[in-house]
PDB file of C-alpha atoms in Angstrom:
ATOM      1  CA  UNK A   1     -17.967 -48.702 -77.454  1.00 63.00           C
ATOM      2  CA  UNK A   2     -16.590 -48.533 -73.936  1.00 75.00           C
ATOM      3  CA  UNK A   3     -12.809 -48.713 -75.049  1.00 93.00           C
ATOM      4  CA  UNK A   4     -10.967 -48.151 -71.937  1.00 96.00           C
ATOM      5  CA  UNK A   5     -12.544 -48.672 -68.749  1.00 96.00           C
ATOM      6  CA  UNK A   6     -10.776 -47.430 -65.404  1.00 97.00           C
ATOM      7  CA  UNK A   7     -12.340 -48.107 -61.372  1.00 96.00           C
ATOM      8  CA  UNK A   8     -12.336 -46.457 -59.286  1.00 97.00           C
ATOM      9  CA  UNK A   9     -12.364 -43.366 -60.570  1.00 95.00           C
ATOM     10  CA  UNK A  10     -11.551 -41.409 -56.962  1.00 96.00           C
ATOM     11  CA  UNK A  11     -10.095 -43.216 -53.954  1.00 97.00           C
ATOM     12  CA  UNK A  12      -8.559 -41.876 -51.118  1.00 97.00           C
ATOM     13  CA  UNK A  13      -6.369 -44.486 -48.978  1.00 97.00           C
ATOM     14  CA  UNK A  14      -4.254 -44.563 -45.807  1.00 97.00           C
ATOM     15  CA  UNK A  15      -0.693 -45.082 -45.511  1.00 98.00           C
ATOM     16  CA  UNK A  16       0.304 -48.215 -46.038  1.00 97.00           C
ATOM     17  CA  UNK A  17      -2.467 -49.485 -46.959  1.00 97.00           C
ATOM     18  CA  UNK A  18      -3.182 -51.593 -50.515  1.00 96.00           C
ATOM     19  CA  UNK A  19      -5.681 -51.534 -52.757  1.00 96.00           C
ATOM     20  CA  UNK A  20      -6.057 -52.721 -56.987  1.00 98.00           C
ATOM     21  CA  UNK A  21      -6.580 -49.867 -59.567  1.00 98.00           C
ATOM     22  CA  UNK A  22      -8.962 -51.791 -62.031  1.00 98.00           C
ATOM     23  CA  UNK A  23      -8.238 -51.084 -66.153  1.00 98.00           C
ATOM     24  CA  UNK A  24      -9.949 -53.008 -68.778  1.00 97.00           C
ATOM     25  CA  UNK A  25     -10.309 -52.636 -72.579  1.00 97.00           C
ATOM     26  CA  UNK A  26     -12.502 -54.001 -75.021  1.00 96.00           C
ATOM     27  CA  UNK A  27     -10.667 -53.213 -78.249  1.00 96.00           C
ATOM     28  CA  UNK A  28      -8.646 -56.604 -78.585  1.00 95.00           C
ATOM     29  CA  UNK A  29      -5.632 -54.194 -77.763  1.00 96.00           C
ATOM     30  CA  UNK A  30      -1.966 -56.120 -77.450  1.00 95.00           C
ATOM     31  CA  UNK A  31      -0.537 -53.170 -75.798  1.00 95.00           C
ATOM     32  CA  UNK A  32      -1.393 -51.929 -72.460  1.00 96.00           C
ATOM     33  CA  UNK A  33       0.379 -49.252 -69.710  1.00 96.00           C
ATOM     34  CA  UNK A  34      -0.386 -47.907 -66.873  1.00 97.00           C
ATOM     35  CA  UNK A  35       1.013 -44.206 -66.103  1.00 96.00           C
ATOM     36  CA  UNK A  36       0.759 -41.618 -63.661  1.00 96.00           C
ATOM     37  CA  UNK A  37       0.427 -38.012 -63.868  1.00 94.00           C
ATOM     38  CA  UNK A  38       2.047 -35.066 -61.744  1.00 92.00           C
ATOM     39  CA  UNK A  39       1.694 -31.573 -62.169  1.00 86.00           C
ATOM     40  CA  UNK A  40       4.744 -30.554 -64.021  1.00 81.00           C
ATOM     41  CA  UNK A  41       5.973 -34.079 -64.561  1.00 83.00           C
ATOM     42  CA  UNK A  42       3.735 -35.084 -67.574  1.00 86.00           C
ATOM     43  CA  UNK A  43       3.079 -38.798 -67.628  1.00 91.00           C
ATOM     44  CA  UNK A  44       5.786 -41.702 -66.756  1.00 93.00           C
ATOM     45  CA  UNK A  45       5.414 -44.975 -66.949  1.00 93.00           C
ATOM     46  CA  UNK A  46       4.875 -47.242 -64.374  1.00 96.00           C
ATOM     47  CA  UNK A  47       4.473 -50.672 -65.813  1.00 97.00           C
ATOM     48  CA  UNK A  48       3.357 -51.771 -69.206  1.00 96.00           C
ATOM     49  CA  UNK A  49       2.255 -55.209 -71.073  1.00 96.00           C
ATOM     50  CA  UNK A  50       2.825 -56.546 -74.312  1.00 95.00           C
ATOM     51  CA  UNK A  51       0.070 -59.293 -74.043  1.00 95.00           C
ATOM     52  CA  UNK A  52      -1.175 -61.381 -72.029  1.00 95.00           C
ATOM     53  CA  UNK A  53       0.986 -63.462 -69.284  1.00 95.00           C
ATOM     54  CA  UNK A  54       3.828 -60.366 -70.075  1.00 96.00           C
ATOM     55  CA  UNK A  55       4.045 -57.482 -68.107  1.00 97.00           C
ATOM     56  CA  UNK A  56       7.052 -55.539 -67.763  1.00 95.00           C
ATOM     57  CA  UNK A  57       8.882 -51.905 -65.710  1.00 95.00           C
ATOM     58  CA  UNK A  58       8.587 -48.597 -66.612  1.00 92.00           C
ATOM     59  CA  UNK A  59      10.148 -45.589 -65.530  1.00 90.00           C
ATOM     60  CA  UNK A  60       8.944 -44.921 -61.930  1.00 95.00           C
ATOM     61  CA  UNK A  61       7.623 -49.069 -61.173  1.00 96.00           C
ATOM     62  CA  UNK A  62       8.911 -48.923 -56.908  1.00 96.00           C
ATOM     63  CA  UNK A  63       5.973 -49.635 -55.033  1.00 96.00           C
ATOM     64  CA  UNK A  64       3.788 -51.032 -58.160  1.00 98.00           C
ATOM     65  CA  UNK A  65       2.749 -54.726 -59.167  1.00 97.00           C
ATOM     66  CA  UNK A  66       0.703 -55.901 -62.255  1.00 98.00           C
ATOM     67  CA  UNK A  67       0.097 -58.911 -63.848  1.00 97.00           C
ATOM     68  CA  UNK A  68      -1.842 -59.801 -67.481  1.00 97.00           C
ATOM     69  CA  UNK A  69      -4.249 -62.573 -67.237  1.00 97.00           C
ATOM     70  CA  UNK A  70      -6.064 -62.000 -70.114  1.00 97.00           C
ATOM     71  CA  UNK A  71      -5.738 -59.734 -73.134  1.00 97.00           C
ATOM     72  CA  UNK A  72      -8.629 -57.529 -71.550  1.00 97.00           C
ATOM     73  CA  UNK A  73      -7.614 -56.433 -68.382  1.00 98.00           C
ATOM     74  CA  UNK A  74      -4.297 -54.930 -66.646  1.00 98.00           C
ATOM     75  CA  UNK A  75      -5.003 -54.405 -62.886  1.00 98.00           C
ATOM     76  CA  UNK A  76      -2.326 -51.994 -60.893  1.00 98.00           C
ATOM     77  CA  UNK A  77      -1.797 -52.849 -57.449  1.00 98.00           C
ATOM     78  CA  UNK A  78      -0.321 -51.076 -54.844  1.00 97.00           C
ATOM     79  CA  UNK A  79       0.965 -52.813 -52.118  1.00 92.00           C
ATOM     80  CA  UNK A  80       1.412 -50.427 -49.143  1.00 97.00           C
ATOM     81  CA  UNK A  81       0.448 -47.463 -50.115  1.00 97.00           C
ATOM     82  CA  UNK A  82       2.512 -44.113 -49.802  1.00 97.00           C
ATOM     83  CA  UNK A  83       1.493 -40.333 -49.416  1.00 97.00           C
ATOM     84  CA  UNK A  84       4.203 -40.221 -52.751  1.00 97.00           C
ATOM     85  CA  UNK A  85       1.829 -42.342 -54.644  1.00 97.00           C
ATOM     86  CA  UNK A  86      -1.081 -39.445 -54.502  1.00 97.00           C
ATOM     87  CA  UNK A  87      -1.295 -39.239 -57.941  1.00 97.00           C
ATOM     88  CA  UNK A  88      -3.987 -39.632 -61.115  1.00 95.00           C
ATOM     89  CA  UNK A  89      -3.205 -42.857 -62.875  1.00 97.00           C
ATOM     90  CA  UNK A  90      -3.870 -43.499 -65.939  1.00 96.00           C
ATOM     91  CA  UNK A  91      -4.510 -46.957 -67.964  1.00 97.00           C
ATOM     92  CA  UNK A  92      -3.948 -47.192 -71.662  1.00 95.00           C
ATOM     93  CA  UNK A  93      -4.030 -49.606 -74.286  1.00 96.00           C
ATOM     94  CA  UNK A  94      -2.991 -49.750 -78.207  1.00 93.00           C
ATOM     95  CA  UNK A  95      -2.782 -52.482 -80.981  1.00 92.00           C
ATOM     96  CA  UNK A  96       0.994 -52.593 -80.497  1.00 87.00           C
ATOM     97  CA  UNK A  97       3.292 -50.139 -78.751  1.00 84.00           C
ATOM     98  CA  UNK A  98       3.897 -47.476 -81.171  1.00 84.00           C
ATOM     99  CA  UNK A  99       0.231 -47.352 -82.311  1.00 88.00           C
ATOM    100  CA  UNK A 100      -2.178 -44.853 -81.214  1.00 90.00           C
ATOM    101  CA  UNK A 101      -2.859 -45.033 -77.368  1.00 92.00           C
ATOM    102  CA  UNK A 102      -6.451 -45.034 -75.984  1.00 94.00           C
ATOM    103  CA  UNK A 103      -6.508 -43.364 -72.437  1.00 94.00           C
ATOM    104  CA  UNK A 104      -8.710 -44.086 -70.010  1.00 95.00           C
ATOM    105  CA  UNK A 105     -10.809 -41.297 -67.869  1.00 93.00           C
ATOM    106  CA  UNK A 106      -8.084 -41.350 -64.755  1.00 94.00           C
ATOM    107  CA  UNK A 107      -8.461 -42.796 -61.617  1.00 96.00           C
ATOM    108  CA  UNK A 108      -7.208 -39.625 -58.745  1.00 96.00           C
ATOM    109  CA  UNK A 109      -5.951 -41.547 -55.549  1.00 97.00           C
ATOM    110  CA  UNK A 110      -5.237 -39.657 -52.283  1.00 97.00           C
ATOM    111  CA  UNK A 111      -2.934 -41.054 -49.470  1.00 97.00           C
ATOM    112  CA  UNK A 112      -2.808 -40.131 -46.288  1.00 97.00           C
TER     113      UNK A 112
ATOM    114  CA  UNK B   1      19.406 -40.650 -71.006  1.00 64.00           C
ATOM    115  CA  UNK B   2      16.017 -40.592 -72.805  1.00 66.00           C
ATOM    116  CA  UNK B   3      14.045 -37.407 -72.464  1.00 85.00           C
ATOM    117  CA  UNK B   4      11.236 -35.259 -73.915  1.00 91.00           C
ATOM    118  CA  UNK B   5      11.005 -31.067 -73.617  1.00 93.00           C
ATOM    119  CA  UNK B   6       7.830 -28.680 -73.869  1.00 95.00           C
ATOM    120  CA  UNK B   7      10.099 -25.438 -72.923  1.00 95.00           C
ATOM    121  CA  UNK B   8       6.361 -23.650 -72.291  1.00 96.00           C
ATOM    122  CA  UNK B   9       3.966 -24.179 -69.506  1.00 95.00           C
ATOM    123  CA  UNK B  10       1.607 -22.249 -70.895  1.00 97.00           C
ATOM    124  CA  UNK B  11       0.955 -20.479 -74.653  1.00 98.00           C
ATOM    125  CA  UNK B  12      -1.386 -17.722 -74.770  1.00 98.00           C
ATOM    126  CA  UNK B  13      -2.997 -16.851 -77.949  1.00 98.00           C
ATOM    127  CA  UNK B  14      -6.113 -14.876 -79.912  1.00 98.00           C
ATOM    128  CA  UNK B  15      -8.660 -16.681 -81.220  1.00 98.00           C
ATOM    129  CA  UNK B  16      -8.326 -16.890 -85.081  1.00 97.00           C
ATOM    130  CA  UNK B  17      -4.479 -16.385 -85.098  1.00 98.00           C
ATOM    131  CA  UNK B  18      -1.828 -19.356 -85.449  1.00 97.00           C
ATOM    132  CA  UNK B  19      -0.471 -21.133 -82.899  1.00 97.00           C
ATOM    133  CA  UNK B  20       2.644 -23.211 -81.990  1.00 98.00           C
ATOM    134  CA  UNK B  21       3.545 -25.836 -79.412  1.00 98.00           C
ATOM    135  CA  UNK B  22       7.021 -26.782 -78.907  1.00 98.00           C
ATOM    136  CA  UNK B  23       8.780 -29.752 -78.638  1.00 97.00           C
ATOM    137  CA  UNK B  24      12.251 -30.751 -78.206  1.00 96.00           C
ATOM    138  CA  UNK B  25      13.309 -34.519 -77.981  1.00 93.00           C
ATOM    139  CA  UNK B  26      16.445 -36.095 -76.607  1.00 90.00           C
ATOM    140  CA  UNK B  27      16.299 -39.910 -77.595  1.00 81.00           C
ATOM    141  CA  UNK B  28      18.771 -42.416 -79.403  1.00 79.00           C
ATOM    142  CA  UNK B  29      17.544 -43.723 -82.577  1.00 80.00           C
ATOM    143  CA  UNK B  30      14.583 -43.244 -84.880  1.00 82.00           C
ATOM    144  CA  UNK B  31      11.756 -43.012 -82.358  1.00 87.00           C
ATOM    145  CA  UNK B  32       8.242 -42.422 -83.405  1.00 92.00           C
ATOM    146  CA  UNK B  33       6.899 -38.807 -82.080  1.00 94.00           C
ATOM    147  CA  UNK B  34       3.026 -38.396 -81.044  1.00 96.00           C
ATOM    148  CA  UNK B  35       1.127 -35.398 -80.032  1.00 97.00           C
ATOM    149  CA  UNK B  36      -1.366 -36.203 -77.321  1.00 96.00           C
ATOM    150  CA  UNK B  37      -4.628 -33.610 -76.323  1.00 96.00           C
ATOM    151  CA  UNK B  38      -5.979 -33.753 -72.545  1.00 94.00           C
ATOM    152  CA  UNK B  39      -9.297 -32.353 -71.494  1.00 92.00           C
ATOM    153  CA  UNK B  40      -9.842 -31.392 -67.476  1.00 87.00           C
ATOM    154  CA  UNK B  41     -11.040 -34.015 -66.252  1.00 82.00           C
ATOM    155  CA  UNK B  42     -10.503 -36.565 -68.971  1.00 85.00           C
ATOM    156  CA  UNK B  43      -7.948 -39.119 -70.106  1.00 87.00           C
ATOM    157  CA  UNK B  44      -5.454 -38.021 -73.225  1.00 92.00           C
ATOM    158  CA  UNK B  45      -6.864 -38.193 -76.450  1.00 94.00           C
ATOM    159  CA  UNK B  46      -4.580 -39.099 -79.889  1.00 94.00           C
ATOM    160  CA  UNK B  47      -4.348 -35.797 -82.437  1.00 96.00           C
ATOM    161  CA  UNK B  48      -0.841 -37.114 -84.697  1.00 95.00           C
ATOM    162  CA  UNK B  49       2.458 -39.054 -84.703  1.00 94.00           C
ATOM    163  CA  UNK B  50       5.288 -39.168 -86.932  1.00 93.00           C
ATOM    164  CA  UNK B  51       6.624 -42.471 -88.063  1.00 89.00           C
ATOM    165  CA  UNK B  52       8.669 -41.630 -91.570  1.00 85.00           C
ATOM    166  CA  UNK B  53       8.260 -39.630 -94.480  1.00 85.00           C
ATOM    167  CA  UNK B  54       6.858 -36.387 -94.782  1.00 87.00           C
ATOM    168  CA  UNK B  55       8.074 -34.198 -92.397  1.00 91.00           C
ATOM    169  CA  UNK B  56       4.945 -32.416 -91.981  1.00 95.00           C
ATOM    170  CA  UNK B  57       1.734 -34.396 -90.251  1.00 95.00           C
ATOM    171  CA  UNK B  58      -1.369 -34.089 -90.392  1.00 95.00           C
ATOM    172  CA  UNK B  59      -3.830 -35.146 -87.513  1.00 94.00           C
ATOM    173  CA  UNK B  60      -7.209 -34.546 -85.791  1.00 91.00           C
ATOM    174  CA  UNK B  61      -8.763 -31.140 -85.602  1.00 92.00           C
ATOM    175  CA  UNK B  62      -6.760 -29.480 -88.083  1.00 95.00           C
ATOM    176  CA  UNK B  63      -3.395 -30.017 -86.324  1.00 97.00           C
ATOM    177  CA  UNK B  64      -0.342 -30.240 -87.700  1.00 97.00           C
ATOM    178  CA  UNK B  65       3.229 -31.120 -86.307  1.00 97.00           C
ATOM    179  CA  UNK B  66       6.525 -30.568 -88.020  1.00 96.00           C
ATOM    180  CA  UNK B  67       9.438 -32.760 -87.854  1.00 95.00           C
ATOM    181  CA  UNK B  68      12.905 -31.280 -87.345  1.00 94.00           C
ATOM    182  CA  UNK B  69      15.438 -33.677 -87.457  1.00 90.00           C
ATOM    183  CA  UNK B  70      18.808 -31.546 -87.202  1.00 91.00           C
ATOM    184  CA  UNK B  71      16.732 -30.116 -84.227  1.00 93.00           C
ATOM    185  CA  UNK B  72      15.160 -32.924 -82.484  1.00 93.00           C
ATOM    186  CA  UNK B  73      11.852 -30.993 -82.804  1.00 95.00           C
ATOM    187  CA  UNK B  74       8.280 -31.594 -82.915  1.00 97.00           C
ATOM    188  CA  UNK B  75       6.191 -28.861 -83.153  1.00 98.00           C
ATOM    189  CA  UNK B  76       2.535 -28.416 -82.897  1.00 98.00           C
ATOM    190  CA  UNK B  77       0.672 -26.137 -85.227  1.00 98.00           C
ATOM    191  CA  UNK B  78      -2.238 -24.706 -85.898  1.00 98.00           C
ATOM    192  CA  UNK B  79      -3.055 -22.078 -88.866  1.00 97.00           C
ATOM    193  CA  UNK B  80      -6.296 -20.795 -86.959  1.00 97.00           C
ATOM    194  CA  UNK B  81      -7.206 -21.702 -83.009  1.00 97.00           C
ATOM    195  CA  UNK B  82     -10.417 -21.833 -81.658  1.00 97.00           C
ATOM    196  CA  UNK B  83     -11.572 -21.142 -78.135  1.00 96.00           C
ATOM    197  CA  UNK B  84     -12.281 -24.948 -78.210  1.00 95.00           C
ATOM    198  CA  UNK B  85      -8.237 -25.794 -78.457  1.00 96.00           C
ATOM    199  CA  UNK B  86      -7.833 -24.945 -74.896  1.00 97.00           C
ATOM    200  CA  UNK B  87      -6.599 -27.906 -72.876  1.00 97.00           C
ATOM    201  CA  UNK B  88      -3.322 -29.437 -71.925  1.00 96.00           C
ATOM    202  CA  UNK B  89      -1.237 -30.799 -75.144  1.00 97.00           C
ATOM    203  CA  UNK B  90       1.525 -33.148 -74.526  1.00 96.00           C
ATOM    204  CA  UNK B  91       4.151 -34.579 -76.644  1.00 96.00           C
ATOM    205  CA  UNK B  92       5.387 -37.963 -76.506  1.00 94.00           C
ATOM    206  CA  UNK B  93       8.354 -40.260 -77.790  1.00 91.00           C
ATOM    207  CA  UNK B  94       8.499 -44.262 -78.371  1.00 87.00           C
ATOM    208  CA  UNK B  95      11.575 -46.534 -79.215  1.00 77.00           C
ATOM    209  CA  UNK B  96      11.554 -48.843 -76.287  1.00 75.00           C
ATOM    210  CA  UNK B  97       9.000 -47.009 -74.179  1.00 79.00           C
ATOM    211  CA  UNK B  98       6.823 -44.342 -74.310  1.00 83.00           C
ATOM    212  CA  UNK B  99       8.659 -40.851 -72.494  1.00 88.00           C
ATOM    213  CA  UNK B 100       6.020 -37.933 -72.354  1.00 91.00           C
ATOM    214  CA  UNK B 101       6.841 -34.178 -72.079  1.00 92.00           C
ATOM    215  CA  UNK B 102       5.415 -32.176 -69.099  1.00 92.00           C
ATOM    216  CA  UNK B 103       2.708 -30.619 -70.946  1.00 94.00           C
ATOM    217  CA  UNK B 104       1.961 -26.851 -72.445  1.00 96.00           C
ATOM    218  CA  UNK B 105      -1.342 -26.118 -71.027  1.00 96.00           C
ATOM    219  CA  UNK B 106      -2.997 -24.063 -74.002  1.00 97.00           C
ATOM    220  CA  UNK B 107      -5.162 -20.517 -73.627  1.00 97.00           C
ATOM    221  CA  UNK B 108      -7.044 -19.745 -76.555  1.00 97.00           C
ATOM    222  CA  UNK B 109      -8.876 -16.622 -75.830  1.00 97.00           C
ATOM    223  CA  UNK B 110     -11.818 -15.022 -77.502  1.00 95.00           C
TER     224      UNK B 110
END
């Protein structure tokens, strides 16, 4: 079972550059989010999807794009990247929204 | 506006004594309350939630979490921790959207 599957899961990128933080899930999952976690900020939501070809803001979603193609996979993009988006982000995925969430392992981005 | 409190960045406690993990919500409506466990290194793992009912829930590991509605709390309990509890423990509330707390990092010590 390889539930939820996040790449990279370290990248390091330059200011204003853009790159695709990959998330897939094999569970037939509805429900997918992406978050991001800051020391002493918990997790907050960036974007989320309640199936496929719907995609929809969180809380912090400046600077963030995603789109659902297919039930199995919810790429993040960022678009020009920002030393305020050094993060860890975590994908996640559920049968519907208030259902139990499986996490991914984390993908830790650096900008510079 | 919608918000989630752990008042405690940290709880200290003996192996083989309770423990508590507090949580304080601030949200309009019925929402559904979880408790989420994160290993270093690793992405959060499910232990309970609260939907209705009983106010006391049982999840994985021998958690517990009690309800409080008068208090908008959420608690996280344990009768006996293990050296193997240690890790970050966040609580989390849905209506519209998932809002997480900031996280208690747990110290269970020998």
């Amino acid at each position: 079972n390889a539930g939820v599957t996040q790449t990279p899961k370290f990248q390091v990128l330059k200011t204003g550059q853009s790159m695709t933080l990959q998330c897939a899930q094999d569970m037939n999952h509805e429900y997918m989010s992406w978050y991001r976690q800051d020391p002493g900020m918990g997790l907050r939501l960036i974007h989320y999807s309640v199936g496929a070809g719907i995609t929809d803001q969180g809380e912090v979603p400046n600077g963030y794009n995603v789109s659902r193609s297919t039930t199995e996979d919810f790429p993040l993009r960022l678009l020009s990247a920002a030393p305020s988006q050094t993060s860890v982000y975590f994908c996640a995925s559920s049968y519907f929204r208030d259902a139990e969430a499986f996490f991914g392992q984390g993908t830790r981005l650096t900008v510079v | 506006a919608q918000s989630v409190a752990q008042p405690e960045d940290q709880v200290n406690v003996a192996e083989g004594n309770p423990l508590t993990v507090k949580c304080t919500y601030s949200v309009s409506g019925n929402p559904y309350l979880f408790w989420y466990v994160q290993y270093p290194n690793r992405g959060l793992q499910f232990l309970l939630k609260y939907i209705t009912g009983d106010n006391l829930v049982k999840g994985s590991y021998g958690f517990e979490a009690e309800f409080n509605k008068s208090q908008t709390s959420f608690h996280l309990k344990k009768p006996s921790a293990l050296v193997s509890d240690s890790a970050l423990y966040f609580c989390a509330v849905t209506l519209s959207k998932f809002y997480f707390g900031s996280g208690t990092k747990l110290n269970v010590k020998p």
